[in-house]
Amino acid sequence: MSGCLVCGNNIEPFMSFGQMPLANGFLPEERFSGEYFYELSVAFCPNCTMVQLVRQPAAGKMFHDEYAFFSGTSAAMAVHFERFASRVISKFPASDDPFVVEIGCNDGIMLRHFADAGIRHLGIEPSENVARAANAKGVRTISRFFGEDLARDIVREHGRADAFLGANVMCHIAGINSVIRGIKTLLKPDGIAMFEDPYLGDVIEKTSYDQIYDEHVFLFSLSSVQYAFAQHGMELIDIEPQTTHGGSMRYLIAHKGARNVSGRVAAQLKTEDEMGLNRAETFDAFRKRCEESRDALKTLLSRLKGEGRRIVGYAATSKSTTILNYCDIDSSLLEFISDTTPIKQGKFSPGMHIPVRPYRDFVSNYPDYALLLAWNHSEEIMAKEELFRDAGGKWIVFVPRVRVIE
Ligand code: SAH
Ligand code: TMP
Ligand code: ZN
């Protein structure tokens, strides 16, 4: 029994994925023996409806000077964040001197558009290596963890913010109450917070259990986000569904009573109720589908390997750490994983120790099958890899169900 990170209610896990290494913990051979593991288990809080990890490695273990994820590795995400930035910029009256804060700005993929437009901005990025990449692009970034204390420091130095932004970072921070108090401190009375994260509704609908890993301490829904902010006198005023990362939700938050609440909020809350996102049974059924998906993937790969096929993993994503470890897929099944991120190449995948090799190793000797570990970027990847298909290569996908794309 442990306490809900949002409301303190007692929570019990509905599923365990077993012992897991750090999702982004790509490592050299000499570090195999000291590799860190923890039990990855997930709970649903029946009081506030938040889905969350029961325990999480310390933040400093995951976010540091050798953080492996660079946002700029996906061209489609660069376009997505350019649009996100323009949407925010278009809302500012031309005469103002707006101030924008983005947490988890990573390599500056979104904030650079504010920097280019000469808008006052500040990036908060605790992983120093990616923060350096942002600063190099002219994005003003400091390396600290966002929370209530930092929010006070920012207000003291820069004044309050018109917009608070975050993409794929709010769901990473276990101290969500401190973050929300920080947002409340930071925002002007008519300021707006906009953040987006993978959406629980999509995870349940697609059985995309690979969204569950150490960094994703929460899987947000409208009802849980609404509850979390309401505790601090803030209000969910609108939502904007996104197709990124296999289905995300952008939440718009304001001080309570400061802005009108869109009818979209009530409509989506009704949909969540119909989907059962606020009921424990939904997660028991989800656990069973995860087990079936795991067995189907392992069986398929073992059969193909038994038939003498070469299988390679495509993209060493953080999500793939859950898949490979939970399904027990090692280098006897996957010859290697191809990835475009230099910091991952030459290392091994966390836990299963499958070699990660540069993309050219995939192109220069196509395998018979490629396991698409970055299924959330499938449009971009399929378009890029027509030659692989032309050469007779086949994709294996596991979301929304395990299958071979002929
Ligand atoms: N926004 C980018 C990066 C997401 S990865 C994108 O969508 O592509 C999550 C990022 O959040 C990492 O770069 C990590 O270092 C950062 N992060 C983690 N905890 C944080 C915290 N408490 N405050 C600010 N950033 C944090
Ligand atoms: P993500 O799914 O967490 O965004 O991680 C993307 C990873 O996939 C990152 O390591 C880079 C890799 N990748 C490729 O290797 N090739 C590609 O075409 C794309 C889009 C991503
Ligand atoms: Zn709770």
Short mmCIF file of C-alpha atoms and ligand atoms in Angstrom, two decimals:
data_model
loop_
_atom_site.label_atom_id
_atom_site.label_comp_id
_atom_site.label_asym_id
_atom_site.label_seq_id
_atom_site.Cartn_x
_atom_site.Cartn_y
_atom_site.Cartn_z
CA MET A 1 0.00 0.00 0.00
CA SER A 2 1.30 3.46 -0.84
CA GLY A 3 -0.03 7.01 -1.17
CA CYS A 4 -1.39 8.67 -4.33
CA LEU A 5 1.05 11.35 -5.52
CA VAL A 6 -1.87 13.70 -6.20
CA CYS A 7 -4.35 13.26 -3.35
CA GLY A 8 -2.62 11.02 -0.79
CA ASN A 9 -5.31 8.32 -0.94
CA ASN A 10 -4.12 4.72 -0.48
CA ILE A 11 -3.41 3.03 -3.80
CA GLU A 12 -2.73 -0.56 -4.87
CA PRO A 13 -1.00 -1.54 -8.14
CA PHE A 14 -3.21 -3.13 -10.81
CA MET A 15 -0.21 -4.50 -12.67
CA SER A 16 3.52 -5.08 -12.40
CA PHE A 17 5.90 -5.26 -15.37
CA GLY A 18 8.56 -6.81 -13.16
CA GLN A 19 12.12 -5.59 -12.65
CA MET A 20 13.02 -2.79 -15.07
CA PRO A 21 16.15 -0.81 -15.84
CA LEU A 22 16.11 2.94 -16.62
CA ALA A 23 14.21 3.44 -19.91
CA ASN A 24 16.88 5.80 -21.29
CA GLY A 25 19.73 3.94 -19.57
CA PHE A 26 21.63 2.92 -22.71
CA LEU A 27 24.95 1.65 -21.41
CA PRO A 28 28.41 0.39 -22.38
CA GLU A 29 29.38 -3.21 -21.61
CA GLU A 30 31.57 -2.24 -18.63
CA ARG A 31 28.48 -0.92 -16.82
CA PHE A 32 26.37 -4.11 -17.19
CA SER A 33 27.29 -5.46 -13.76
CA GLY A 34 26.22 -2.33 -11.84
CA GLU A 35 23.01 -1.73 -13.79
CA TYR A 36 20.15 -0.24 -11.77
CA PHE A 37 16.78 -2.03 -11.62
CA TYR A 38 13.48 -1.23 -9.87
CA GLU A 39 10.02 -2.78 -9.95
CA LEU A 40 7.75 -1.09 -12.51
CA SER A 41 4.19 -1.30 -11.21
CA VAL A 42 1.19 0.90 -11.94
CA ALA A 43 -1.79 1.96 -9.84
CA PHE A 44 -5.12 3.70 -10.41
CA CYS A 45 -6.30 6.03 -7.65
CA PRO A 46 -10.04 5.52 -7.15
CA ASN A 47 -10.32 8.90 -5.44
CA CYS A 48 -8.71 11.33 -7.91
CA THR A 49 -8.54 8.88 -10.90
CA MET A 50 -4.81 9.44 -11.51
CA VAL A 51 -2.96 6.50 -13.07
CA GLN A 52 0.59 6.48 -11.73
CA LEU A 53 3.73 4.49 -11.03
CA VAL A 54 3.95 3.10 -7.53
CA ARG A 55 7.64 3.92 -7.34
CA GLN A 56 10.01 5.79 -9.57
CA PRO A 57 13.79 6.08 -9.68
CA ALA A 58 15.11 9.39 -8.24
CA ALA A 59 14.88 12.27 -10.75
CA GLY A 60 18.66 12.73 -10.76
CA LYS A 61 19.11 9.12 -11.97
CA MET A 62 17.02 9.86 -15.08
CA PHE A 63 17.76 13.51 -15.91
CA HIS A 64 21.43 14.47 -15.95
CA ASP A 65 24.35 15.46 -18.11
CA GLU A 66 24.11 12.35 -20.30
CA TYR A 67 20.37 12.40 -21.01
CA ALA A 68 19.88 10.27 -24.12
CA PHE A 69 16.73 11.78 -25.60
CA PHE A 70 17.14 14.72 -27.99
CA SER A 71 13.77 16.08 -29.15
CA GLY A 72 15.21 17.19 -32.49
CA THR A 73 15.67 13.57 -33.69
CA SER A 74 12.16 13.59 -35.14
CA ALA A 75 11.49 15.91 -38.07
CA ALA A 76 7.73 15.54 -37.58
CA MET A 77 8.00 16.68 -33.95
CA ALA A 78 9.97 19.75 -35.09
CA VAL A 79 7.01 20.69 -37.30
CA HIS A 80 4.57 19.95 -34.49
CA PHE A 81 6.41 22.27 -32.07
CA GLU A 82 6.73 25.04 -34.66
CA ARG A 83 2.91 24.97 -34.93
CA PHE A 84 2.50 24.87 -31.14
CA ALA A 85 4.78 27.95 -30.84
CA SER A 86 2.91 29.88 -33.58
CA ARG A 87 -0.38 29.14 -31.89
CA VAL A 88 0.90 30.59 -28.60
CA ILE A 89 2.53 33.59 -30.31
CA SER A 90 -0.67 34.42 -32.24
CA LYS A 91 -2.50 34.80 -28.93
CA PHE A 92 -0.21 37.60 -27.68
CA PRO A 93 -1.30 41.19 -28.40
CA ALA A 94 1.41 42.83 -30.56
CA SER A 95 1.96 45.74 -28.15
CA ASP A 96 2.78 43.60 -25.13
CA ASP A 97 6.12 42.33 -23.89
CA PRO A 98 5.02 38.77 -23.17
CA PHE A 99 7.09 36.35 -21.12
CA VAL A 100 6.99 32.61 -21.79
CA VAL A 101 8.36 29.81 -19.61
CA GLU A 102 8.76 26.28 -20.93
CA ILE A 103 9.75 23.39 -18.69
CA GLY A 104 11.48 20.34 -20.16
CA CYS A 105 12.48 22.42 -23.20
CA ASN A 106 15.15 19.84 -24.04
CA ASP A 107 17.26 20.95 -27.04
CA GLY A 108 15.06 24.01 -27.63
CA ILE A 109 12.87 22.39 -30.28
CA MET A 110 9.90 24.65 -29.38
CA LEU A 111 11.41 27.67 -27.58
CA ARG A 112 13.73 28.49 -30.47
CA HIS A 113 10.70 29.87 -32.29
CA PHE A 114 10.09 32.29 -29.43
CA ALA A 115 13.78 33.20 -29.39
CA ASP A 116 13.71 33.78 -33.17
CA ALA A 117 10.64 36.03 -32.79
CA GLY A 118 12.42 38.08 -30.11
CA ILE A 119 9.93 37.05 -27.40
CA ARG A 120 11.09 37.02 -23.77
CA HIS A 121 11.39 33.41 -22.76
CA LEU A 122 13.05 31.07 -20.29
CA GLY A 123 13.64 27.35 -20.69
CA ILE A 124 13.89 25.08 -17.65
CA GLU A 125 15.84 21.93 -18.45
CA PRO A 126 17.59 19.91 -15.73
CA SER A 127 19.46 17.63 -18.17
CA GLU A 128 22.57 19.73 -18.76
CA ASN A 129 23.62 18.22 -22.08
CA VAL A 130 20.32 18.92 -23.84
CA ALA A 131 20.08 22.33 -22.11
CA ARG A 132 23.46 23.21 -23.63
CA ALA A 133 22.06 22.32 -27.07
CA ALA A 134 19.16 24.74 -26.41
CA ASN A 135 21.45 27.55 -25.28
CA ALA A 136 23.57 27.02 -28.39
CA LYS A 137 20.46 27.79 -30.46
CA GLY A 138 19.98 31.12 -28.68
CA VAL A 139 17.34 29.74 -26.31
CA ARG A 140 17.80 31.10 -22.80
CA THR A 141 17.81 27.95 -20.66
CA ILE A 142 18.68 27.17 -17.07
CA SER A 143 19.46 23.69 -15.74
CA ARG A 144 17.17 23.16 -12.77
CA PHE A 145 14.17 21.04 -11.83
CA PHE A 146 10.93 23.03 -11.98
CA GLY A 147 8.83 23.23 -8.83
CA GLU A 148 7.46 25.79 -6.40
CA ASP A 149 10.88 27.08 -5.27
CA LEU A 150 12.16 27.69 -8.76
CA ALA A 151 8.87 29.41 -9.73
CA ARG A 152 9.44 31.94 -6.92
CA ASP A 153 13.02 32.57 -8.11
CA ILE A 154 11.80 33.13 -11.68
CA VAL A 155 9.14 35.62 -10.59
CA ARG A 156 11.72 37.50 -8.52
CA GLU A 157 14.12 37.77 -11.42
CA HIS A 158 11.83 38.06 -14.47
CA GLY A 159 8.33 38.85 -13.21
CA ARG A 160 5.28 36.70 -13.80
CA ALA A 161 4.62 34.78 -16.99
CA ASP A 162 1.92 35.12 -19.65
CA ALA A 163 2.31 31.53 -20.72
CA PHE A 164 3.65 28.38 -19.10
CA LEU A 165 4.37 25.59 -21.55
CA GLY A 166 5.36 21.94 -21.27
CA ALA A 167 5.39 19.02 -23.68
CA ASN A 168 5.94 15.47 -22.49
CA VAL A 169 7.31 16.69 -19.20
CA MET A 170 4.42 17.32 -16.77
CA CYS A 171 3.78 13.56 -16.67
CA HIS A 172 7.47 13.07 -15.75
CA ILE A 173 7.43 14.90 -12.43
CA ALA A 174 6.40 12.97 -9.31
CA GLY A 175 6.13 16.18 -7.27
CA ILE A 176 3.10 17.31 -9.24
CA ASN A 177 1.64 19.33 -6.37
CA SER A 178 4.81 21.41 -6.13
CA VAL A 179 4.73 21.90 -9.92
CA ILE A 180 1.10 23.08 -9.80
CA ARG A 181 1.83 25.46 -6.93
CA GLY A 182 4.76 26.69 -9.02
CA ILE A 183 2.51 27.31 -12.03
CA LYS A 184 0.08 29.18 -9.81
CA THR A 185 2.89 31.37 -8.46
CA LEU A 186 4.36 31.96 -11.90
CA LEU A 187 1.31 32.83 -13.99
CA LYS A 188 -0.12 36.35 -14.27
CA PRO A 189 -3.80 36.60 -13.24
CA ASP A 190 -4.86 36.17 -16.89
CA GLY A 191 -1.93 33.90 -17.80
CA ILE A 192 -2.40 30.49 -19.32
CA ALA A 193 -0.66 27.14 -18.88
CA MET A 194 -0.61 24.79 -21.86
CA PHE A 195 0.89 21.35 -21.61
CA GLU A 196 0.56 18.11 -23.51
CA ASP A 197 1.33 14.51 -22.65
CA PRO A 198 0.42 11.03 -23.90
CA TYR A 199 -3.28 10.52 -23.19
CA LEU A 200 -4.55 7.69 -20.99
CA GLY A 201 -7.55 7.20 -23.31
CA ASP A 202 -5.22 6.32 -26.20
CA VAL A 203 -3.07 4.02 -24.08
CA ILE A 204 -6.14 2.07 -22.98
CA GLU A 205 -7.72 2.02 -26.42
CA LYS A 206 -4.50 0.90 -28.21
CA THR A 207 -3.01 -1.21 -25.41
CA SER A 208 0.12 0.91 -25.90
CA TYR A 209 1.62 -0.20 -22.60
CA ASP A 210 5.08 0.90 -23.73
CA GLN A 211 4.02 4.42 -22.66
CA ILE A 212 4.52 3.08 -19.14
CA TYR A 213 8.14 3.49 -18.02
CA ASP A 214 10.15 5.21 -15.31
CA GLU A 215 9.97 8.75 -16.72
CA HIS A 216 6.21 8.58 -17.25
CA VAL A 217 5.16 8.66 -13.63
CA PHE A 218 1.62 9.69 -14.63
CA LEU A 219 -0.76 8.77 -17.42
CA PHE A 220 -3.06 11.78 -17.51
CA SER A 221 -6.77 11.96 -18.26
CA LEU A 222 -8.99 15.04 -18.11
CA SER A 223 -10.57 13.93 -14.87
CA SER A 224 -7.24 13.42 -13.08
CA VAL A 225 -5.71 16.66 -14.41
CA GLN A 226 -8.85 18.58 -13.50
CA TYR A 227 -8.73 17.17 -9.95
CA ALA A 228 -5.01 17.87 -9.51
CA PHE A 229 -5.31 21.54 -10.51
CA ALA A 230 -8.62 22.15 -8.72
CA GLN A 231 -6.87 21.23 -5.45
CA HIS A 232 -4.85 24.43 -5.92
CA GLY A 233 -7.56 26.79 -7.17
CA MET A 234 -6.75 26.35 -10.83
CA GLU A 235 -9.08 25.30 -13.59
CA LEU A 236 -8.98 23.11 -16.70
CA ILE A 237 -10.52 25.45 -19.28
CA ASP A 238 -9.99 23.67 -22.58
CA ILE A 239 -8.36 20.70 -24.30
CA GLU A 240 -6.87 20.07 -27.73
CA PRO A 241 -6.34 16.42 -28.71
CA GLN A 242 -3.05 15.75 -30.54
CA THR A 243 -1.93 12.86 -32.74
CA THR A 244 1.68 12.98 -31.47
CA HIS A 245 3.22 10.09 -29.50
CA GLY A 246 0.39 7.76 -30.47
CA GLY A 247 -2.30 10.10 -29.10
CA SER A 248 -1.71 12.98 -26.72
CA MET A 249 -3.85 15.59 -25.02
CA ARG A 250 -3.04 19.29 -24.68
CA TYR A 251 -4.52 20.81 -21.51
CA LEU A 252 -5.21 24.53 -21.11
CA ILE A 253 -5.25 25.74 -17.51
CA ALA A 254 -6.01 29.14 -15.95
CA HIS A 255 -6.53 30.60 -12.49
CA LYS A 256 -10.01 29.62 -11.30
CA GLY A 257 -12.68 31.95 -12.70
CA ALA A 258 -10.23 33.89 -14.89
CA ARG A 259 -11.45 32.45 -18.18
CA ASN A 260 -14.48 30.68 -19.68
CA VAL A 261 -14.49 26.92 -19.62
CA SER A 262 -14.99 25.36 -23.06
CA GLY A 263 -17.81 22.86 -23.60
CA ARG A 264 -15.15 20.49 -24.93
CA VAL A 265 -14.08 19.74 -21.34
CA ALA A 266 -17.48 18.40 -20.25
CA ALA A 267 -17.90 16.50 -23.53
CA GLN A 268 -14.53 14.72 -23.17
CA LEU A 269 -15.18 13.98 -19.48
CA LYS A 270 -18.35 12.21 -20.60
CA THR A 271 -16.34 10.20 -23.15
CA GLU A 272 -13.87 9.25 -20.40
CA ASP A 273 -16.73 8.03 -18.25
CA GLU A 274 -18.04 5.93 -21.17
CA MET A 275 -14.53 4.50 -21.70
CA GLY A 276 -14.32 3.64 -18.00
CA LEU A 277 -11.16 5.69 -17.43
CA ASN A 278 -12.49 6.46 -13.95
CA ARG A 279 -13.12 2.82 -12.96
CA ALA A 280 -10.74 0.15 -11.63
CA GLU A 281 -12.17 -2.70 -13.82
CA THR A 282 -10.87 -0.93 -16.94
CA PHE A 283 -7.30 -1.40 -15.73
CA ASP A 284 -7.75 -5.09 -14.90
CA ALA A 285 -8.94 -5.65 -18.47
CA PHE A 286 -5.97 -3.58 -19.72
CA ARG A 287 -3.55 -5.80 -17.78
CA LYS A 288 -4.96 -8.90 -19.47
CA ARG A 289 -4.59 -7.32 -22.92
CA CYS A 290 -0.95 -6.42 -22.10
CA GLU A 291 -0.23 -10.04 -21.18
CA GLU A 292 -1.81 -11.27 -24.42
CA SER A 293 0.14 -8.73 -26.46
CA ARG A 294 3.41 -9.75 -24.75
CA ASP A 295 2.82 -13.45 -25.46
CA ALA A 296 1.87 -12.79 -29.09
CA LEU A 297 4.99 -10.69 -29.75
CA LYS A 298 7.37 -13.17 -28.15
CA THR A 299 5.77 -16.07 -30.06
CA LEU A 300 5.95 -14.24 -33.39
CA LEU A 301 9.61 -13.24 -33.01
CA SER A 302 10.62 -16.72 -31.82
CA ARG A 303 8.84 -18.33 -34.77
CA LEU A 304 10.47 -16.01 -37.34
CA LYS A 305 13.87 -16.48 -35.76
CA GLY A 306 13.32 -20.25 -35.79
CA GLU A 307 12.67 -19.96 -39.53
CA GLY A 308 16.10 -18.35 -39.88
CA ARG A 309 14.94 -14.77 -40.47
CA ARG A 310 17.02 -11.73 -39.55
CA ILE A 311 15.13 -9.32 -37.29
CA VAL A 312 16.35 -5.87 -36.31
CA GLY A 313 14.79 -3.31 -33.96
CA TYR A 314 14.07 0.09 -35.50
CA ALA A 315 14.71 3.05 -33.13
CA ALA A 316 16.05 2.62 -29.59
CA THR A 317 13.21 4.50 -27.93
CA SER A 318 12.70 4.85 -24.21
CA LYS A 319 9.35 3.08 -24.68
CA SER A 320 11.10 0.05 -26.12
CA THR A 321 12.75 -0.64 -22.76
CA THR A 322 9.36 -1.67 -21.37
CA ILE A 323 8.57 -3.82 -24.41
CA LEU A 324 11.92 -5.61 -24.61
CA ASN A 325 12.22 -6.31 -20.88
CA TYR A 326 8.58 -7.21 -20.26
CA CYS A 327 8.44 -9.49 -23.35
CA ASP A 328 11.93 -10.92 -22.65
CA ILE A 329 13.35 -10.03 -26.08
CA ASP A 330 17.15 -10.13 -26.18
CA SER A 331 19.88 -10.26 -28.81
CA SER A 332 19.08 -13.89 -29.62
CA LEU A 333 15.89 -12.50 -31.26
CA LEU A 334 16.88 -8.96 -32.28
CA GLU A 335 20.26 -8.76 -33.96
CA PHE A 336 20.63 -5.07 -33.11
CA ILE A 337 18.61 -1.87 -32.78
CA SER A 338 19.17 0.88 -35.31
CA ASP A 339 19.01 4.46 -34.02
CA THR A 340 19.94 7.90 -35.32
CA THR A 341 20.98 9.38 -31.94
CA PRO A 342 24.81 9.46 -31.65
CA ILE A 343 24.81 9.18 -27.82
CA LYS A 344 22.97 5.82 -28.01
CA GLN A 345 25.07 4.28 -30.77
CA GLY A 346 27.75 1.78 -29.73
CA LYS A 347 25.95 1.25 -26.43
CA PHE A 348 23.51 -1.48 -25.42
CA SER A 349 19.80 -1.39 -24.67
CA PRO A 350 18.90 -1.18 -20.96
CA GLY A 351 18.32 -4.57 -19.32
CA MET A 352 18.33 -6.80 -22.41
CA HIS A 353 21.70 -5.51 -23.69
CA ILE A 354 20.89 -5.55 -27.39
CA PRO A 355 23.54 -3.60 -29.34
CA VAL A 356 22.45 -0.16 -30.60
CA ARG A 357 23.97 0.63 -33.97
CA PRO A 358 23.93 3.61 -36.29
CA TYR A 359 21.19 3.89 -38.87
CA ARG A 360 23.64 3.16 -41.72
CA ASP A 361 23.95 -0.43 -40.42
CA PHE A 362 20.24 -0.89 -41.10
CA VAL A 363 20.38 0.62 -44.58
CA SER A 364 23.55 -1.14 -45.70
CA ASN A 365 22.23 -4.63 -44.93
CA TYR A 366 18.44 -4.70 -44.69
CA PRO A 367 17.07 -7.43 -42.38
CA ASP A 368 14.06 -9.57 -43.30
CA TYR A 369 11.99 -7.95 -40.56
CA ALA A 370 12.18 -4.68 -38.65
CA LEU A 371 10.44 -4.41 -35.29
CA LEU A 372 9.07 -0.86 -35.26
CA LEU A 373 9.89 0.33 -31.75
CA ALA A 374 9.06 3.97 -32.62
CA TRP A 375 5.51 3.20 -33.75
CA ASN A 376 4.52 6.73 -32.71
CA HIS A 377 6.67 8.04 -35.57
CA SER A 378 5.41 5.41 -38.02
CA GLU A 379 4.18 7.82 -40.71
CA GLU A 380 7.53 9.59 -40.84
CA ILE A 381 9.44 6.31 -40.79
CA MET A 382 7.32 4.42 -43.34
CA ALA A 383 7.69 7.34 -45.76
CA LYS A 384 11.46 7.34 -45.24
CA GLU A 385 11.87 3.57 -45.59
CA GLU A 386 10.13 2.78 -48.86
CA LEU A 387 13.32 1.17 -50.15
CA PHE A 388 13.26 -1.33 -47.27
CA ARG A 389 9.74 -2.39 -48.29
CA ASP A 390 10.75 -2.47 -51.97
CA ALA A 391 13.63 -4.77 -51.04
CA GLY A 392 11.14 -7.21 -49.50
CA GLY A 393 11.56 -6.03 -45.90
CA LYS A 394 8.58 -6.38 -43.56
CA TRP A 395 7.58 -4.37 -40.51
CA ILE A 396 6.49 -5.92 -37.25
CA VAL A 397 4.26 -3.69 -35.13
CA PHE A 398 2.64 -4.32 -31.74
CA VAL A 399 0.28 -1.33 -31.37
CA PRO A 400 -2.70 -1.56 -31.41
CA ARG A 401 -2.03 -5.32 -31.84
CA VAL A 402 0.87 -7.56 -32.80
CA ARG A 403 1.04 -8.04 -36.57
CA VAL A 404 3.32 -8.13 -39.59
CA ILE A 405 2.77 -5.46 -42.23
CA GLU A 406 3.20 -7.36 -45.51
N1 SAH B 1 9.58 18.84 -24.41
C1 SAH B 1 10.46 17.93 -25.14
C2 SAH B 1 11.25 17.01 -24.21
C3 SAH B 1 10.47 15.96 -23.49
S1 SAH B 1 11.52 14.84 -22.57
C4 SAH B 1 9.66 17.12 -26.14
O1 SAH B 1 8.45 17.00 -26.03
O2 SAH B 1 10.28 16.55 -27.04
C5 SAH B 1 11.29 15.42 -20.93
C6 SAH B 1 12.26 16.52 -20.57
O3 SAH B 1 11.85 17.04 -19.31
C7 SAH B 1 13.69 16.04 -20.39
O4 SAH B 1 14.53 16.81 -21.22
C8 SAH B 1 13.97 16.23 -18.90
O5 SAH B 1 15.30 16.58 -18.61
C9 SAH B 1 12.99 17.33 -18.53
N2 SAH B 1 12.56 17.36 -17.11
C10 SAH B 1 12.42 16.34 -16.25
N3 SAH B 1 12.03 16.77 -15.03
C11 SAH B 1 11.89 18.11 -15.11
C12 SAH B 1 11.52 19.13 -14.18
N4 SAH B 1 11.20 18.86 -12.91
N5 SAH B 1 11.49 20.41 -14.63
C13 SAH B 1 11.80 20.71 -15.91
N6 SAH B 1 12.18 19.79 -16.82
C14 SAH B 1 12.21 18.50 -16.43
P1 TMP B 2 10.70 8.76 -29.00
O1 TMP B 2 9.79 7.70 -29.54
O2 TMP B 2 10.76 8.74 -27.51
O3 TMP B 2 10.39 10.11 -29.61
O4 TMP B 2 12.20 8.39 -29.41
C1 TMP B 2 12.62 8.45 -30.71
C2 TMP B 2 13.87 7.60 -30.90
O5 TMP B 2 13.80 7.03 -32.19
C3 TMP B 2 15.17 8.38 -30.88
O6 TMP B 2 16.15 7.60 -30.22
C4 TMP B 2 15.56 8.55 -32.34
C5 TMP B 2 14.96 7.33 -32.97
N1 TMP B 2 14.54 7.50 -34.35
C6 TMP B 2 15.26 6.86 -35.36
O7 TMP B 2 16.23 6.17 -35.09
N2 TMP B 2 14.85 7.02 -36.66
C7 TMP B 2 13.79 7.81 -37.00
O8 TMP B 2 13.45 7.93 -38.18
C8 TMP B 2 13.04 8.44 -35.93
C9 TMP B 2 11.83 9.28 -36.25
C10 TMP B 2 13.45 8.24 -34.63
ZN ZN B 3 -5.40 10.20 -5.89
#
